[in-house]
Every structure is written in C-alpha cells, then in structure tokens.
PDB file of C-alpha atoms in Angstrom:
ATOM      1  CA  UNK B   1      -0.019   0.003  -0.008  1.00 51.00           C
ATOM      2  CA  UNK B   2       1.476   3.366  -0.945  1.00 57.00           C
ATOM      3  CA  UNK B   3       1.523   6.324   1.467  1.00 60.00           C
ATOM      4  CA  UNK B   4      -0.561   8.358  -0.951  1.00 62.00           C
ATOM      5  CA  UNK B   5      -3.600   6.117  -0.677  1.00 58.00           C
ATOM      6  CA  UNK B   6      -5.725   7.244   2.237  1.00 56.00           C
ATOM      7  CA  UNK B   7      -8.710   5.012   1.637  1.00 57.00           C
ATOM      8  CA  UNK B   8      -8.249   2.799   4.657  1.00 65.00           C
ATOM      9  CA  UNK B   9      -6.921   5.475   6.887  1.00 66.00           C
ATOM     10  CA  UNK B  10      -9.833   7.860   6.588  1.00 74.00           C
ATOM     11  CA  UNK B  11     -11.986   8.478   9.576  1.00 81.00           C
ATOM     12  CA  UNK B  12     -15.580   7.204   9.262  1.00 83.00           C
ATOM     13  CA  UNK B  13     -16.971  10.741   9.735  1.00 87.00           C
ATOM     14  CA  UNK B  14     -14.999  11.903   6.700  1.00 88.00           C
ATOM     15  CA  UNK B  15     -16.480   9.103   4.683  1.00 87.00           C
ATOM     16  CA  UNK B  16     -20.037   9.957   5.826  1.00 91.00           C
ATOM     17  CA  UNK B  17     -19.418  13.623   5.160  1.00 91.00           C
ATOM     18  CA  UNK B  18     -18.319  12.925   1.588  1.00 90.00           C
ATOM     19  CA  UNK B  19     -21.231  10.636   1.029  1.00 90.00           C
ATOM     20  CA  UNK B  20     -23.589  13.313   2.321  1.00 91.00           C
ATOM     21  CA  UNK B  21     -21.953  15.925   0.097  1.00 91.00           C
ATOM     22  CA  UNK B  22     -22.488  13.726  -2.924  1.00 90.00           C
ATOM     23  CA  UNK B  23     -26.127  12.996  -1.978  1.00 90.00           C
ATOM     24  CA  UNK B  24     -26.712  16.721  -1.384  1.00 91.00           C
ATOM     25  CA  UNK B  25     -25.189  17.717  -4.701  1.00 89.00           C
ATOM     26  CA  UNK B  26     -27.496  15.463  -6.706  1.00 91.00           C
ATOM     27  CA  UNK B  27     -30.710  17.110  -5.625  1.00 92.00           C
ATOM     28  CA  UNK B  28     -32.120  20.576  -4.709  1.00 94.00           C
ATOM     29  CA  UNK B  29     -31.038  20.177  -1.057  1.00 95.00           C
ATOM     30  CA  UNK B  30     -31.305  23.780   0.048  1.00 95.00           C
ATOM     31  CA  UNK B  31     -34.675  24.266  -1.644  1.00 96.00           C
ATOM     32  CA  UNK B  32     -36.038  21.279   0.274  1.00 96.00           C
ATOM     33  CA  UNK B  33     -34.516  22.478   3.542  1.00 97.00           C
ATOM     34  CA  UNK B  34     -35.962  25.988   3.219  1.00 97.00           C
ATOM     35  CA  UNK B  35     -39.338  24.594   2.241  1.00 97.00           C
ATOM     36  CA  UNK B  36     -39.399  22.274   5.265  1.00 97.00           C
ATOM     37  CA  UNK B  37     -38.263  25.031   7.562  1.00 96.00           C
ATOM     38  CA  UNK B  38     -40.978  27.315   6.148  1.00 95.00           C
ATOM     39  CA  UNK B  39     -43.759  24.713   6.692  1.00 94.00           C
ATOM     40  CA  UNK B  40     -42.879  24.194  10.374  1.00 94.00           C
ATOM     41  CA  UNK B  41     -43.831  27.695  11.712  1.00 92.00           C
ATOM     42  CA  UNK B  42     -46.892  27.787   9.508  1.00 91.00           C
ATOM     43  CA  UNK B  43     -48.164  24.609  11.078  1.00 89.00           C
ATOM     44  CA  UNK B  44     -46.965  25.333  14.630  1.00 86.00           C
ATOM     45  CA  UNK B  45     -48.065  28.902  15.406  1.00 82.00           C
ATOM     46  CA  UNK B  46     -51.874  28.413  15.196  1.00 81.00           C
ATOM     47  CA  UNK B  47     -51.557  25.742  17.947  1.00 80.00           C
ATOM     48  CA  UNK B  48     -49.016  27.466  20.129  1.00 77.00           C
ATOM     49  CA  UNK B  49     -49.718  29.080  23.494  1.00 77.00           C
ATOM     50  CA  UNK B  50     -47.506  31.949  24.585  1.00 75.00           C
ATOM     51  CA  UNK B  51     -47.030  32.569  28.339  1.00 81.00           C
ATOM     52  CA  UNK B  52     -46.420  36.154  29.417  1.00 82.00           C
ATOM     53  CA  UNK B  53     -46.097  36.044  33.185  1.00 84.00           C
ATOM     54  CA  UNK B  54     -49.379  34.652  34.503  1.00 86.00           C
ATOM     55  CA  UNK B  55     -51.226  35.370  31.266  1.00 85.00           C
ATOM     56  CA  UNK B  56     -51.598  32.750  28.546  1.00 79.00           C
ATOM     57  CA  UNK B  57     -52.155  33.937  24.945  1.00 73.00           C
ATOM     58  CA  UNK B  58     -53.705  31.349  22.678  1.00 71.00           C
ATOM     59  CA  UNK B  59     -52.745  31.803  19.036  1.00 66.00           C
ATOM     60  CA  UNK B  60     -55.349  29.346  17.756  1.00 66.00           C
ATOM     61  CA  UNK B  61     -57.651  30.630  15.116  1.00 64.00           C
ATOM     62  CA  UNK B  62     -60.580  29.222  13.153  1.00 67.00           C
ATOM     63  CA  UNK B  63     -58.161  28.530  10.307  1.00 67.00           C
ATOM     64  CA  UNK B  64     -56.017  26.211  12.446  1.00 78.00           C
ATOM     65  CA  UNK B  65     -56.874  23.176  10.339  1.00 84.00           C
ATOM     66  CA  UNK B  66     -55.962  25.024   7.153  1.00 87.00           C
ATOM     67  CA  UNK B  67     -52.663  26.112   8.676  1.00 89.00           C
ATOM     68  CA  UNK B  68     -51.875  22.585   9.689  1.00 90.00           C
ATOM     69  CA  UNK B  69     -52.690  21.270   6.203  1.00 92.00           C
ATOM     70  CA  UNK B  70     -50.477  23.957   4.525  1.00 93.00           C
ATOM     71  CA  UNK B  71     -47.614  23.289   6.910  1.00 93.00           C
ATOM     72  CA  UNK B  72     -47.815  19.515   6.446  1.00 94.00           C
ATOM     73  CA  UNK B  73     -48.015  19.929   2.678  1.00 96.00           C
ATOM     74  CA  UNK B  74     -44.930  22.214   2.673  1.00 96.00           C
ATOM     75  CA  UNK B  75     -42.915  19.713   4.682  1.00 96.00           C
ATOM     76  CA  UNK B  76     -44.048  16.961   2.286  1.00 97.00           C
ATOM     77  CA  UNK B  77     -43.024  19.046  -0.750  1.00 96.00           C
ATOM     78  CA  UNK B  78     -39.631  19.708   0.835  1.00 96.00           C
ATOM     79  CA  UNK B  79     -39.088  15.975   1.315  1.00 96.00           C
ATOM     80  CA  UNK B  80     -40.252  15.427  -2.227  1.00 96.00           C
ATOM     81  CA  UNK B  81     -37.638  17.855  -3.467  1.00 95.00           C
ATOM     82  CA  UNK B  82     -34.977  15.815  -1.649  1.00 95.00           C
ATOM     83  CA  UNK B  83     -36.062  12.284  -2.599  1.00 95.00           C
ATOM     84  CA  UNK B  84     -37.806  12.773  -5.989  1.00 93.00           C
ATOM     85  CA  UNK B  85     -35.883  15.602  -7.597  1.00 87.00           C
ATOM     86  CA  UNK B  86     -37.467  14.809 -11.000  1.00 92.00           C
ATOM     87  CA  UNK B  87     -40.601  16.617  -9.874  1.00 94.00           C
ATOM     88  CA  UNK B  88     -38.744  19.651  -8.473  1.00 94.00           C
ATOM     89  CA  UNK B  89     -40.506  22.155 -10.726  1.00 95.00           C
ATOM     90  CA  UNK B  90     -43.964  20.998  -9.682  1.00 96.00           C
ATOM     91  CA  UNK B  91     -42.920  20.967  -6.041  1.00 96.00           C
ATOM     92  CA  UNK B  92     -41.440  24.429  -6.305  1.00 96.00           C
ATOM     93  CA  UNK B  93     -44.594  25.894  -7.885  1.00 97.00           C
ATOM     94  CA  UNK B  94     -46.764  24.178  -5.341  1.00 97.00           C
ATOM     95  CA  UNK B  95     -44.574  25.487  -2.481  1.00 97.00           C
ATOM     96  CA  UNK B  96     -44.814  29.039  -3.790  1.00 96.00           C
ATOM     97  CA  UNK B  97     -48.612  28.792  -4.108  1.00 96.00           C
ATOM     98  CA  UNK B  98     -48.977  27.295  -0.614  1.00 95.00           C
ATOM     99  CA  UNK B  99     -46.708  30.050   0.816  1.00 94.00           C
ATOM    100  CA  UNK B 100     -48.922  32.705  -0.807  1.00 94.00           C
ATOM    101  CA  UNK B 101     -52.109  30.984   0.467  1.00 93.00           C
ATOM    102  CA  UNK B 102     -50.595  30.873   3.985  1.00 91.00           C
ATOM    103  CA  UNK B 103     -50.614  34.704   4.276  1.00 91.00           C
ATOM    104  CA  UNK B 104     -54.472  34.999   4.807  1.00 89.00           C
ATOM    105  CA  UNK B 105     -54.937  31.475   6.261  1.00 87.00           C
ATOM    106  CA  UNK B 106     -52.075  30.850   8.705  1.00 83.00           C
ATOM    107  CA  UNK B 107     -51.413  33.938  10.904  1.00 80.00           C
ATOM    108  CA  UNK B 108     -49.800  36.027   8.176  1.00 84.00           C
ATOM    109  CA  UNK B 109     -47.838  33.054   6.849  1.00 81.00           C
ATOM    110  CA  UNK B 110     -46.412  31.951  10.163  1.00 82.00           C
ATOM    111  CA  UNK B 111     -45.598  35.553  11.102  1.00 85.00           C
ATOM    112  CA  UNK B 112     -43.846  36.099   7.731  1.00 92.00           C
ATOM    113  CA  UNK B 113     -41.026  33.677   8.677  1.00 93.00           C
ATOM    114  CA  UNK B 114     -42.721  30.584   7.182  1.00 92.00           C
ATOM    115  CA  UNK B 115     -43.875  32.557   4.185  1.00 94.00           C
ATOM    116  CA  UNK B 116     -40.437  33.823   3.257  1.00 95.00           C
ATOM    117  CA  UNK B 117     -38.705  30.514   3.813  1.00 96.00           C
ATOM    118  CA  UNK B 118     -41.265  28.620   1.776  1.00 96.00           C
ATOM    119  CA  UNK B 119     -41.191  31.183  -0.969  1.00 96.00           C
ATOM    120  CA  UNK B 120     -37.379  31.011  -1.093  1.00 97.00           C
ATOM    121  CA  UNK B 121     -37.462  27.181  -1.116  1.00 96.00           C
ATOM    122  CA  UNK B 122     -39.931  27.094  -3.973  1.00 96.00           C
ATOM    123  CA  UNK B 123     -37.926  29.519  -6.042  1.00 96.00           C
ATOM    124  CA  UNK B 124     -34.700  27.580  -5.437  1.00 96.00           C
ATOM    125  CA  UNK B 125     -36.445  24.345  -6.452  1.00 96.00           C
ATOM    126  CA  UNK B 126     -37.698  25.816  -9.721  1.00 96.00           C
ATOM    127  CA  UNK B 127     -34.318  27.290 -10.588  1.00 95.00           C
ATOM    128  CA  UNK B 128     -32.165  24.195  -9.646  1.00 93.00           C
ATOM    129  CA  UNK B 129     -30.702  22.292 -12.562  1.00 91.00           C
ATOM    130  CA  UNK B 130     -28.971  18.958 -12.283  1.00 84.00           C
ATOM    131  CA  UNK B 131     -25.313  18.679 -13.173  1.00 76.00           C
ATOM    132  CA  UNK B 132     -23.867  16.075 -15.445  1.00 68.00           C
ATOM    133  CA  UNK B 133     -21.458  13.393 -14.252  1.00 59.00           C
ATOM    134  CA  UNK B 134     -18.373  15.644 -14.610  1.00 61.00           C
ATOM    135  CA  UNK B 135     -19.882  18.378 -12.420  1.00 55.00           C
ATOM    136  CA  UNK B 136     -20.584  20.766 -15.246  1.00 58.00           C
ATOM    137  CA  UNK B 137     -24.081  22.153 -15.794  1.00 57.00           C
ATOM    138  CA  UNK B 138     -26.486  20.100 -17.815  1.00 59.00           C
ATOM    139  CA  UNK B 139     -26.737  20.664 -21.579  1.00 60.00           C
ATOM    140  CA  UNK B 140     -28.617  23.877 -22.394  1.00 59.00           C
ATOM    141  CA  UNK B 141     -27.400  25.539 -19.214  1.00 58.00           C
ATOM    142  CA  UNK B 142     -24.884  28.297 -19.937  1.00 56.00           C
ATOM    143  CA  UNK B 143     -21.887  28.132 -17.616  1.00 55.00           C
ATOM    144  CA  UNK B 144     -21.027  31.804 -17.420  1.00 58.00           C
ATOM    145  CA  UNK B 145     -22.737  34.827 -18.911  1.00 58.00           C
ATOM    146  CA  UNK B 146     -21.063  36.582 -21.846  1.00 56.00           C
ATOM    147  CA  UNK B 147     -21.505  40.145 -22.935  1.00 61.00           C
ATOM    148  CA  UNK B 148     -23.295  40.877 -26.180  1.00 63.00           C
ATOM    149  CA  UNK B 149     -20.811  40.725 -29.021  1.00 58.00           C
ATOM    150  CA  UNK B 150     -18.300  38.587 -27.098  1.00 62.00           C
ATOM    151  CA  UNK B 151     -17.563  35.290 -28.833  1.00 58.00           C
ATOM    152  CA  UNK B 152     -16.870  32.095 -26.932  1.00 57.00           C
ATOM    153  CA  UNK B 153     -13.245  31.068 -26.678  1.00 61.00           C
ATOM    154  CA  UNK B 154     -12.141  27.953 -28.520  1.00 53.00           C
ATOM    155  CA  UNK B 155      -8.945  26.202 -27.590  1.00 54.00           C
ATOM    156  CA  UNK B 156      -7.139  23.200 -28.866  1.00 52.00           C
ATOM    157  CA  UNK B 157      -7.779  21.394 -25.551  1.00 55.00           C
ATOM    158  CA  UNK B 158     -11.534  21.834 -25.844  1.00 52.00           C
ATOM    159  CA  UNK B 159     -11.811  20.148 -29.260  1.00 53.00           C
ATOM    160  CA  UNK B 160      -8.688  17.938 -29.300  1.00 54.00           C
ATOM    161  CA  UNK B 161      -7.686  19.074 -32.829  1.00 55.00           C
ATOM    162  CA  UNK B 162      -4.724  20.990 -34.087  1.00 55.00           C
ATOM    163  CA  UNK B 163      -6.943  23.684 -35.644  1.00 57.00           C
ATOM    164  CA  UNK B 164      -9.636  25.410 -33.585  1.00 55.00           C
ATOM    165  CA  UNK B 165     -12.926  25.952 -35.406  1.00 57.00           C
ATOM    166  CA  UNK B 166     -13.731  29.350 -36.817  1.00 60.00           C
ATOM    167  CA  UNK B 167     -15.479  31.701 -34.413  1.00 57.00           C
ATOM    168  CA  UNK B 168     -19.146  32.183 -35.225  1.00 57.00           C
ATOM    169  CA  UNK B 169     -20.247  35.425 -36.825  1.00 52.00           C
ATOM    170  CA  UNK B 170     -22.103  37.499 -34.274  1.00 53.00           C
ATOM    171  CA  UNK B 171     -25.344  39.340 -34.972  1.00 54.00           C
ATOM    172  CA  UNK B 172     -23.748  42.835 -35.099  1.00 53.00           C
ATOM    173  CA  UNK B 173     -21.150  41.705 -37.617  1.00 50.00           C
ATOM    174  CA  UNK B 174     -23.762  40.055 -39.821  1.00 51.00           C
ATOM    175  CA  UNK B 175     -25.930  43.192 -39.812  1.00 51.00           C
ATOM    176  CA  UNK B 176     -22.974  45.445 -40.734  1.00 52.00           C
ATOM    177  CA  UNK B 177     -21.835  43.153 -43.557  1.00 54.00           C
ATOM    178  CA  UNK B 178     -24.868  43.764 -45.664  1.00 55.00           C
ATOM    179  CA  UNK B 179     -25.623  47.350 -44.613  1.00 57.00           C
ATOM    180  CA  UNK B 180     -28.137  46.391 -41.912  1.00 57.00           C
ATOM    181  CA  UNK B 181     -30.694  45.125 -44.346  1.00 59.00           C
ATOM    182  CA  UNK B 182     -32.323  41.739 -44.622  1.00 56.00           C
ATOM    183  CA  UNK B 183     -31.554  39.552 -47.668  1.00 56.00           C
ATOM    184  CA  UNK B 184     -34.963  40.015 -49.044  1.00 59.00           C
ATOM    185  CA  UNK B 185     -35.043  43.823 -48.716  1.00 49.00           C
TER     186      UNK B 185
END
C-alpha cells in the first residue's frame, strides 16, 4: 500500500461527510430544507400558546386546520424535493402557491417567517438544474454569462484538434456586412 492512498486510513466521519456531500449535490437540497423550515412555523403557530407572566395567549384561530394542512404539505413538498428531484418544478410551484395562500390563512404566513422561507425554497427548487457526471451544468445551461458581441473562446484542448474551429459570426457583424438590411429587402 502506498503512502498516498488514504482510503483505509480515513475516519468514518469523513467518509459519511463525503457521502452526504455527494447526496446533497445530486438534488435541490437547500430548496427542500428551506421549504421544510418554512412549513414548520406555518403549522406550529396556530396551535401554540405563549405565556407572558401569568397570562396565557392562545394563538389558535378558526383557520387552524388550514394552517396545519398547509404546513404539512410544505414539509411533504420539501421531502419530495430531496427524494424525488425529478418533480422539483412542480414541487417548487406548489410550495410558492402554498406560501402565498398561507398569508391569509395561517397567521400572516407563520408571522412572515414561514412565508419567506417557503417562497425561497420554492424559487430555489424551480431554478435548480442537475449537473452532469463531470460536475458541469446540464446541456442547455450556460456556464457563465457573456457580454453581447463577445464570442466564446475555442482552444485546442476543448476540441482535441490541431486547428480550432472558426469563431461564429455574431449578430452585429452580420448586420454590418450587408448594410443592416435583410436579404430580401
């Protein structure tokens, strides 16, 4: 065994941490976490009792059942984002709609805390895109934004050939080449 191989010498917590990092990277983890954390105050506050000295304040309202249903659905949608990431867009849209419904139904959306967390979780779920096996974004997802008129860089390493392909003609250059007119006109 060479001194560079650390496979058998790693601590079990390091192995679990790496496994969790891999699991977390393959799904909209933060979206699910924020959605779950948003559903908890929405479901909890209508049934909570606050004690101020000798006085008890009951937060229960007539919409307590609705608040409980919204909170449980948000927690379920957060778990769905974690374990069935293929339906992340549906879960994100449903989380946003439930967060909006929680404002009039569930004590101003769990005193704004649950509303904001659920809204953030739903938005993150909709915007999350899976990566390919190499860690790059999926096809159709642009890696870094480019300015208008800036061509992508081609290198020999990216294509594995001795000659890099020609740079594509950009819109401005094409419009200037024929005087700004269309071919037909």
